[in-house]
Tab-separated table of C-alpha atoms in Angstrom:
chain	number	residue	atom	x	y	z
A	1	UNK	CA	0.000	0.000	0.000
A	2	UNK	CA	2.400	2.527	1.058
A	3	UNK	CA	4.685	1.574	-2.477
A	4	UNK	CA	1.295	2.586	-4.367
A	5	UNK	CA	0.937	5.704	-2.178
A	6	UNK	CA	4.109	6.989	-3.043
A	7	UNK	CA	3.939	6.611	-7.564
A	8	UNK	CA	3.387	9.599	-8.875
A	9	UNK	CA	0.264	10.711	-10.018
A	10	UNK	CA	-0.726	9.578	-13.201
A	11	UNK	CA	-3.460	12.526	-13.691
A	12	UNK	CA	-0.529	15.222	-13.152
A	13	UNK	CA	-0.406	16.133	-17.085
A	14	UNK	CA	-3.976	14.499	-18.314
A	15	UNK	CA	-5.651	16.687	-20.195
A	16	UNK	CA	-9.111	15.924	-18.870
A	17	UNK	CA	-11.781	18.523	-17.077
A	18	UNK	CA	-10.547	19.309	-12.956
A	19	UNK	CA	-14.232	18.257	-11.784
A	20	UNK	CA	-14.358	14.276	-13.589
A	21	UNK	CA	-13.703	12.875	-10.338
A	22	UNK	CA	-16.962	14.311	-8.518
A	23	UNK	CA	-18.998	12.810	-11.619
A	24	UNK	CA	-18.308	9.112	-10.550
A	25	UNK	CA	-21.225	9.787	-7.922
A	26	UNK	CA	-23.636	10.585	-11.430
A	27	UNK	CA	-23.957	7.258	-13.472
A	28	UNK	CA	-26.592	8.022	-15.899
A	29	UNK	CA	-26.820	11.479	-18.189
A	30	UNK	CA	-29.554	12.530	-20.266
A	31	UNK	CA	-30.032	11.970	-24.008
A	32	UNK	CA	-32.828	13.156	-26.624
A	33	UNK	CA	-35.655	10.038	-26.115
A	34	UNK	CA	-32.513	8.125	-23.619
A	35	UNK	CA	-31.175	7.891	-20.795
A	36	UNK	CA	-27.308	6.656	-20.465
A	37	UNK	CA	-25.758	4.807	-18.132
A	38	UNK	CA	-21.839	4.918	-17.320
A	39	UNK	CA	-19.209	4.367	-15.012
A	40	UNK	CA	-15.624	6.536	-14.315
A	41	UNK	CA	-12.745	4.789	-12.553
A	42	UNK	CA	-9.118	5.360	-12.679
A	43	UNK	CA	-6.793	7.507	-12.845
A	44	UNK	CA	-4.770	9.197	-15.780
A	45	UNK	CA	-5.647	9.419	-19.665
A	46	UNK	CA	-9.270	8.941	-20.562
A	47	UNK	CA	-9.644	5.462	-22.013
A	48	UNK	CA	-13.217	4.492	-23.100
A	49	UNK	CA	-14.666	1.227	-23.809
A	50	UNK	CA	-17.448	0.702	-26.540
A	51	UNK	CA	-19.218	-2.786	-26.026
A	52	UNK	CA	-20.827	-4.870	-28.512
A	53	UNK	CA	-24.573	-6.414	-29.287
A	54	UNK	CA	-23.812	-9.143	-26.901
A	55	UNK	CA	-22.926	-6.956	-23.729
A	56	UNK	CA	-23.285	-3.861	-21.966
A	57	UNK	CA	-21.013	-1.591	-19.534
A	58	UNK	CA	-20.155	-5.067	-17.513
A	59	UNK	CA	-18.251	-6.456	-20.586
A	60	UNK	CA	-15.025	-5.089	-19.521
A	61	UNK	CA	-15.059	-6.398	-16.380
A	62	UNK	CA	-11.464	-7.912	-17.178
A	63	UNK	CA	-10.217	-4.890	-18.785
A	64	UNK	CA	-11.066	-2.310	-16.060
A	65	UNK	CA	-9.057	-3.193	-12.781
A	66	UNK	CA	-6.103	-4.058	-15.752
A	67	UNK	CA	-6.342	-0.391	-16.884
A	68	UNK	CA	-7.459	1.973	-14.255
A	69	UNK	CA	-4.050	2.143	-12.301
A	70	UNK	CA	-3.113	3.929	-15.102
A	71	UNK	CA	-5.859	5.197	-17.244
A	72	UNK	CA	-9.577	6.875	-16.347
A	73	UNK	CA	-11.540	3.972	-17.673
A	74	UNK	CA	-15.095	5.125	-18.858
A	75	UNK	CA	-17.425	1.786	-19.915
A	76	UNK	CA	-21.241	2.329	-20.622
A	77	UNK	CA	-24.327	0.584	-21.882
A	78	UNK	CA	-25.211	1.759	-25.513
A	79	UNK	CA	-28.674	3.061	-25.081
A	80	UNK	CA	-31.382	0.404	-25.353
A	81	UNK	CA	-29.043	-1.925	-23.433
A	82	UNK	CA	-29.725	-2.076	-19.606
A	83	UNK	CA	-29.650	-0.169	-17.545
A	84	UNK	CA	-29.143	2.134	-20.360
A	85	UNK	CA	-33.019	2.943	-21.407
A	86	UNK	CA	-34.428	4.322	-25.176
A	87	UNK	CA	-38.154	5.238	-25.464
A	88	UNK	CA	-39.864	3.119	-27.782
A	89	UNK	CA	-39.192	3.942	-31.882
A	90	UNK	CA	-35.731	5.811	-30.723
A	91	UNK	CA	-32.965	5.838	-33.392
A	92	UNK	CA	-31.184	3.387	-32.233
A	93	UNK	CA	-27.909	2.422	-33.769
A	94	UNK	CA	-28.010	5.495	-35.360
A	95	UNK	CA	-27.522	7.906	-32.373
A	96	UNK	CA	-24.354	5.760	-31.029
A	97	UNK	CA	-22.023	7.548	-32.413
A	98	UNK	CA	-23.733	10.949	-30.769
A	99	UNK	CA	-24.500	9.740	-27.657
A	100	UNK	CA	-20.818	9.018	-27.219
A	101	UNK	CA	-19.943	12.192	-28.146
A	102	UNK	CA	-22.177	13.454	-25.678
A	103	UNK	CA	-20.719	11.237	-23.151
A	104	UNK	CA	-17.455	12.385	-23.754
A	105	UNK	CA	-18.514	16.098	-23.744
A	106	UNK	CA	-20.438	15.245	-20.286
A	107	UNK	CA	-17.306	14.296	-18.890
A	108	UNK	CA	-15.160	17.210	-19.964
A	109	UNK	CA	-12.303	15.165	-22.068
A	110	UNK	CA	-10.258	16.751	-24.581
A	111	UNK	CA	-8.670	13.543	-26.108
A	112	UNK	CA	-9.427	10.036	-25.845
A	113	UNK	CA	-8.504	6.476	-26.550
A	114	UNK	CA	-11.275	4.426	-28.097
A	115	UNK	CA	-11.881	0.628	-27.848
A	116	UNK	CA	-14.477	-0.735	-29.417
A	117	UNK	CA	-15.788	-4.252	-29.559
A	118	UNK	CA	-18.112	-5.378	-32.642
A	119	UNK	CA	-21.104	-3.476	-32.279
A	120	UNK	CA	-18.722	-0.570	-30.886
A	121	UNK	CA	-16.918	-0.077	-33.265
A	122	UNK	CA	-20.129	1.467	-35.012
A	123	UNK	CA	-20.037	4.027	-32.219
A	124	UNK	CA	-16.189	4.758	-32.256
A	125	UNK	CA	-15.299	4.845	-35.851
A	126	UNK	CA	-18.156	7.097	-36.354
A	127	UNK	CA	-17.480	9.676	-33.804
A	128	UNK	CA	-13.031	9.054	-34.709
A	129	UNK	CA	-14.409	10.113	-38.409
A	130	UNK	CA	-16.273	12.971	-37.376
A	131	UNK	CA	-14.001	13.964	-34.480
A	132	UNK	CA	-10.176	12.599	-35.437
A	133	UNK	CA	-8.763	15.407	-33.671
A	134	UNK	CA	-10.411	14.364	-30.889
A	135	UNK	CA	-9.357	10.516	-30.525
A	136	UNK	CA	-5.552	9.568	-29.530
A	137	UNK	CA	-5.904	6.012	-30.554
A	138	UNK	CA	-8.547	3.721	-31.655
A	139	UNK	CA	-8.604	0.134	-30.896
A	140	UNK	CA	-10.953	-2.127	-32.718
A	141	UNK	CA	-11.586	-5.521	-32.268
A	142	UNK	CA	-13.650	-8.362	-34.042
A	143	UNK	CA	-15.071	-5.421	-36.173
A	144	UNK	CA	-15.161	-3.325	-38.870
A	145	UNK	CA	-17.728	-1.086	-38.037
A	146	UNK	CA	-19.421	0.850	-40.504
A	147	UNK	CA	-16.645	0.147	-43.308
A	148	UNK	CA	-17.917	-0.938	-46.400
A	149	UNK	CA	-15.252	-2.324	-48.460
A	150	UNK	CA	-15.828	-3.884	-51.663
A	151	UNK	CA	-13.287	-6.514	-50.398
A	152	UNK	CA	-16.146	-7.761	-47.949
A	153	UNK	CA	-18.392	-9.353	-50.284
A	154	UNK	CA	-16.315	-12.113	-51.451
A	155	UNK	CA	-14.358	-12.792	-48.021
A	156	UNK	CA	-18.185	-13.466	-46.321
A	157	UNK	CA	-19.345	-15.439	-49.575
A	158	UNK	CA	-16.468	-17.607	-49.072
A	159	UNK	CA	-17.537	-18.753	-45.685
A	160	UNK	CA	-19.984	-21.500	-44.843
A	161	UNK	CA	-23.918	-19.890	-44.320
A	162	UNK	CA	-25.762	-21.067	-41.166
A	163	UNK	CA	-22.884	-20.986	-38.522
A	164	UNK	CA	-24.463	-18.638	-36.108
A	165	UNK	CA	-27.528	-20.325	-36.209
A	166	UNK	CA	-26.350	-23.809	-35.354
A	167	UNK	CA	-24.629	-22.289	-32.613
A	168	UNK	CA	-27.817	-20.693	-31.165
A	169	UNK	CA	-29.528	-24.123	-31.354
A	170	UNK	CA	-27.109	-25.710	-29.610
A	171	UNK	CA	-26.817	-23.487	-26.562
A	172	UNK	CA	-23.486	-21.610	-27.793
A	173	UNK	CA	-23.397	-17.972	-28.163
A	174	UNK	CA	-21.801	-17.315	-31.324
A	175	UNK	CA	-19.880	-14.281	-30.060
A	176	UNK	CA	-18.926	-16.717	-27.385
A	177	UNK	CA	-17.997	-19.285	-29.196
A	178	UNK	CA	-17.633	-23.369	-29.256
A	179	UNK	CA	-13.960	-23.045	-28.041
A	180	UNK	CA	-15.233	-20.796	-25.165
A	181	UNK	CA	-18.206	-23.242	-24.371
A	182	UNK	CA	-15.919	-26.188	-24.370
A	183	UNK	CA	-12.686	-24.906	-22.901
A	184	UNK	CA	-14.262	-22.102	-20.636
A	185	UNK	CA	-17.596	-23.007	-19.983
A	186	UNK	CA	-18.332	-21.148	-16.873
A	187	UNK	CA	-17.225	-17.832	-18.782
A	188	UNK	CA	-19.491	-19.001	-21.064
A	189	UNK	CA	-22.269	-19.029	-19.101
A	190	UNK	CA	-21.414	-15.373	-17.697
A	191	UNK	CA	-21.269	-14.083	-21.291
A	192	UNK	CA	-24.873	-15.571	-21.676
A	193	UNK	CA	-26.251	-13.573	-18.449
A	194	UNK	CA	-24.482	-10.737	-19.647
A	195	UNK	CA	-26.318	-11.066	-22.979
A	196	UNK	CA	-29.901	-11.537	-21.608
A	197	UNK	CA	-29.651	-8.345	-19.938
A	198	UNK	CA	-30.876	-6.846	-22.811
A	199	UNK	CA	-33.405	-9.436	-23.287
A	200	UNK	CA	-36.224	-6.932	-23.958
A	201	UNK	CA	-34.140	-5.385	-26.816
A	202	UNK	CA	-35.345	-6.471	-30.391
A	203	UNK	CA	-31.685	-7.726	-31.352
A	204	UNK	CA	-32.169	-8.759	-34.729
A	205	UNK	CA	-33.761	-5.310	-35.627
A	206	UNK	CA	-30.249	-3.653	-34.266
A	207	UNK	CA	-28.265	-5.707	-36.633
A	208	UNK	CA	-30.121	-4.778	-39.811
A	209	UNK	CA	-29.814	-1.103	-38.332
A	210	UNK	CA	-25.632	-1.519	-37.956
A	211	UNK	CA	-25.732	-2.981	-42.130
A	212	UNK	CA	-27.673	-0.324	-43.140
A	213	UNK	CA	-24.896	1.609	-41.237
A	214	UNK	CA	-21.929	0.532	-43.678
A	215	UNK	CA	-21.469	3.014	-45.711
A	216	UNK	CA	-17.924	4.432	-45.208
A	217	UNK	CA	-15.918	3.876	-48.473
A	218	UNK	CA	-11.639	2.789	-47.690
A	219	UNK	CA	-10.839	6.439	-48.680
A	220	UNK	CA	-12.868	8.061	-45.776
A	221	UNK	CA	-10.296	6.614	-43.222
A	222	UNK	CA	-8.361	8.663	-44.923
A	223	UNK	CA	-8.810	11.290	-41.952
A	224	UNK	CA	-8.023	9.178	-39.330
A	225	UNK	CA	-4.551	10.256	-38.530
A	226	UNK	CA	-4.301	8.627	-35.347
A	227	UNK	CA	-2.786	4.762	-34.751
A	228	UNK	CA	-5.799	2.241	-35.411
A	229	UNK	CA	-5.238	-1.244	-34.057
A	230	UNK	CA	-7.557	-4.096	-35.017
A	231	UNK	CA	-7.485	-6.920	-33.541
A	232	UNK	CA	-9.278	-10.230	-34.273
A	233	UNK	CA	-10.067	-14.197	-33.294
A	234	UNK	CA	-8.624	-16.491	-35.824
A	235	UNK	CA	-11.716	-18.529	-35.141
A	236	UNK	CA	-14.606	-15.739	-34.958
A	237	UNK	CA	-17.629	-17.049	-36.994
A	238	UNK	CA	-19.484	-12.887	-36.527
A	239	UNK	CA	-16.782	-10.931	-38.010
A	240	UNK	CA	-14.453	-12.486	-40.752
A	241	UNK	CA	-10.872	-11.836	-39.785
A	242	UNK	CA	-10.118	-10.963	-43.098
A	243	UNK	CA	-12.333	-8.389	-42.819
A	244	UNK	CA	-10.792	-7.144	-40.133
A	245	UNK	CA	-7.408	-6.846	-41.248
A	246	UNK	CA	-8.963	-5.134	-44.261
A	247	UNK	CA	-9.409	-2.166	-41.782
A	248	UNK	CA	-5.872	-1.992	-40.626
A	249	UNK	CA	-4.657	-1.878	-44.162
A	250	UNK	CA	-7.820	0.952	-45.185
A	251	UNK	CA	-6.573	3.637	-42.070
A	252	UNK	CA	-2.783	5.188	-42.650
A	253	UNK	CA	-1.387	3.995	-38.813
A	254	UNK	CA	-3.268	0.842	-38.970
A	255	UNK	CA	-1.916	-2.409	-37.375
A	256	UNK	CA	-3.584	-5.833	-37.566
A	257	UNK	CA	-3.065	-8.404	-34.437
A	258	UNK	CA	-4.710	-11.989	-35.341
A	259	UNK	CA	-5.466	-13.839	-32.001
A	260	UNK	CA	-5.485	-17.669	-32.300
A	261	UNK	CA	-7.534	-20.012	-30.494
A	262	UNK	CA	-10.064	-17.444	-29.910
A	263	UNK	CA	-13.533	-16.535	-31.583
A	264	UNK	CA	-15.591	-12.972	-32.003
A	265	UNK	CA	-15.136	-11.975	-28.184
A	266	UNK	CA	-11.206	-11.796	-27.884
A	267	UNK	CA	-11.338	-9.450	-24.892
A	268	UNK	CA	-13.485	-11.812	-22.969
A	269	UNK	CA	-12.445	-15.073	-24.056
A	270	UNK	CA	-8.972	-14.497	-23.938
A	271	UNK	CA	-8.539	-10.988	-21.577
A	272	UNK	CA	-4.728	-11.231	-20.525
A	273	UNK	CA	-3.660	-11.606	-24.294
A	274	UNK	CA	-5.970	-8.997	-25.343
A	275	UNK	CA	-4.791	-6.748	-22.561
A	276	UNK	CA	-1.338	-7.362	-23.501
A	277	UNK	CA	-1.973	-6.723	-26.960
A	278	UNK	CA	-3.613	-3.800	-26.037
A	279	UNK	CA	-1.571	-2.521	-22.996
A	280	UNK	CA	1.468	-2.395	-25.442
A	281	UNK	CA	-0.038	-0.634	-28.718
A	282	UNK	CA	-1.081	2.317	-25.765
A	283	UNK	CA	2.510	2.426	-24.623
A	284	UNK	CA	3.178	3.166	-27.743
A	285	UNK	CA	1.076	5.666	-28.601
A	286	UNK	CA	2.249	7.709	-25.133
A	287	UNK	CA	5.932	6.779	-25.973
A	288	UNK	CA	5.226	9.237	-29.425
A	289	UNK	CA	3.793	11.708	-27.564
């Protein structure tokens, strides 16, 4: 305790607003026709986590405590997930991307690092393409977010149709995984529970919402100045991984990590690699300053 005590402080030099430690008491903020809900801990650099279709603000439960010693970690439910609310008819997937802005504008930050997961990465390239100067680094994994790449069509009509659904019907999450149900069963289970939180949520309307939402051609990423890491599960039957490293080589800084043995929820499936992964890349970016 008293070897803690004496580090320096890591907020010395962030460039953050003087009052974002008094807002941890305020977990939900108010949005047109939502209401959000989010969580501050940590110290340093503002470092915020975007979750995907299959989770909410609990998803980075093993990323948090790995980060916060050195970062202010900032997770949240997307609205619509719990205990996130959206009236009924809201936008949607459509007002992600805003709502994080408004997040980050809640919380006073002047620059952040973004990492998105799937559905996230909606939400975070969005607002890093309408707000690069805004974003220090961008981290995207098992996604490609709205990106539509003409490369795309013939890496998904390569792969076999029906995988998701034969996962469903026998008890496996596909953004879990049959690795992670065999291998890790009781995380398993906990992504499941994380899942049915949003139970009430019409899922399969969200996901025609986030296609609809691919529109960004390769030479819009042109803007996004900052260092992009993507990061993927060799074995994820959501997102190709192909697809993914199509990203990395679409942004000017981008980087492409394959993860083997994993499937479309790397930073639950297998957290210390992914933290690794990521823990380095964000050395990195400080190290350039």
């Amino acid at each position: 305790m008293g070897e803690r005590a004496n580090r320096p402080d890591p907020t010395a030099n962030a460039r953050f607003a003087p009052g974002l430690r008094r807002l941890r008491g305020m977990p939900y903020f108010e949005r047109p026709g939502a209401r959000i809900y989010y969580e501050v801990s940590g110290s340093g650099p503002a470092l915020v986590f975007a979750h995907g279709l299959g989770g909410n603000h609990l998803s980075w439960w093993q990323q948090v405590p790995a980060f916060n010693d050195r970062y202010t970690c900032v997770v949240f439910a997307h609205r619509g997930f719990a205990p996130s609310t959206e009236e009924p008819g809201g936008p949607g997937a459509a007002a992600f991307a805003d709502d994080l802005e408004a997040l980050i504008d809640h919380l006073g930050l002047d620059d952040v690092r973004l990492v998105a997961q799937s559905m996230g990465g909606w939400t975070c390239l969005a607002y890093a393409l309408t707000h690069p100067e805004r974003v220090r680094a961008l981290v995207m994994c098992d996604t490609t977010g709205t990106l539509a790449h003409p490369g795309f069509e013939a890496i998904y009509a390569s792969r076999p149709p029906g995988r998701e659904q034969a996962l469903f019907e026998r008890g496996i999450h596909p953004a879990g995984g049959e690795r992670m149900a065999s291998e890790q069963p009781a995380l398993h289970y906990l992504y499941w529970q994380i899942n049915n939180l949003a139970s009430g949520l019409d899922k399969d309307a969200l996901r025609n919402q986030l296609i609809a939402l691919r529109t960004t051609p390769p030479e819009a990423l042109a803007v996004l100045r900052m260092p992009v890491l993507c990061i993927a599960g060799e074995e994820d039957v959501v997102i190709a991984p192909e697809s993914v490293r199509l990203l990395a080589e679409s942004v000017p800084d981008g980087r492409y990590v394959p993860i083997p043995r994993a499937g479309h929820s790397v930073y639950f499936e297998r957290a210390e690699q992914f933290n690794r992964v990521v823990g380095e890349f964000l050395d990195d970016v400080e190290a350039r300053g």
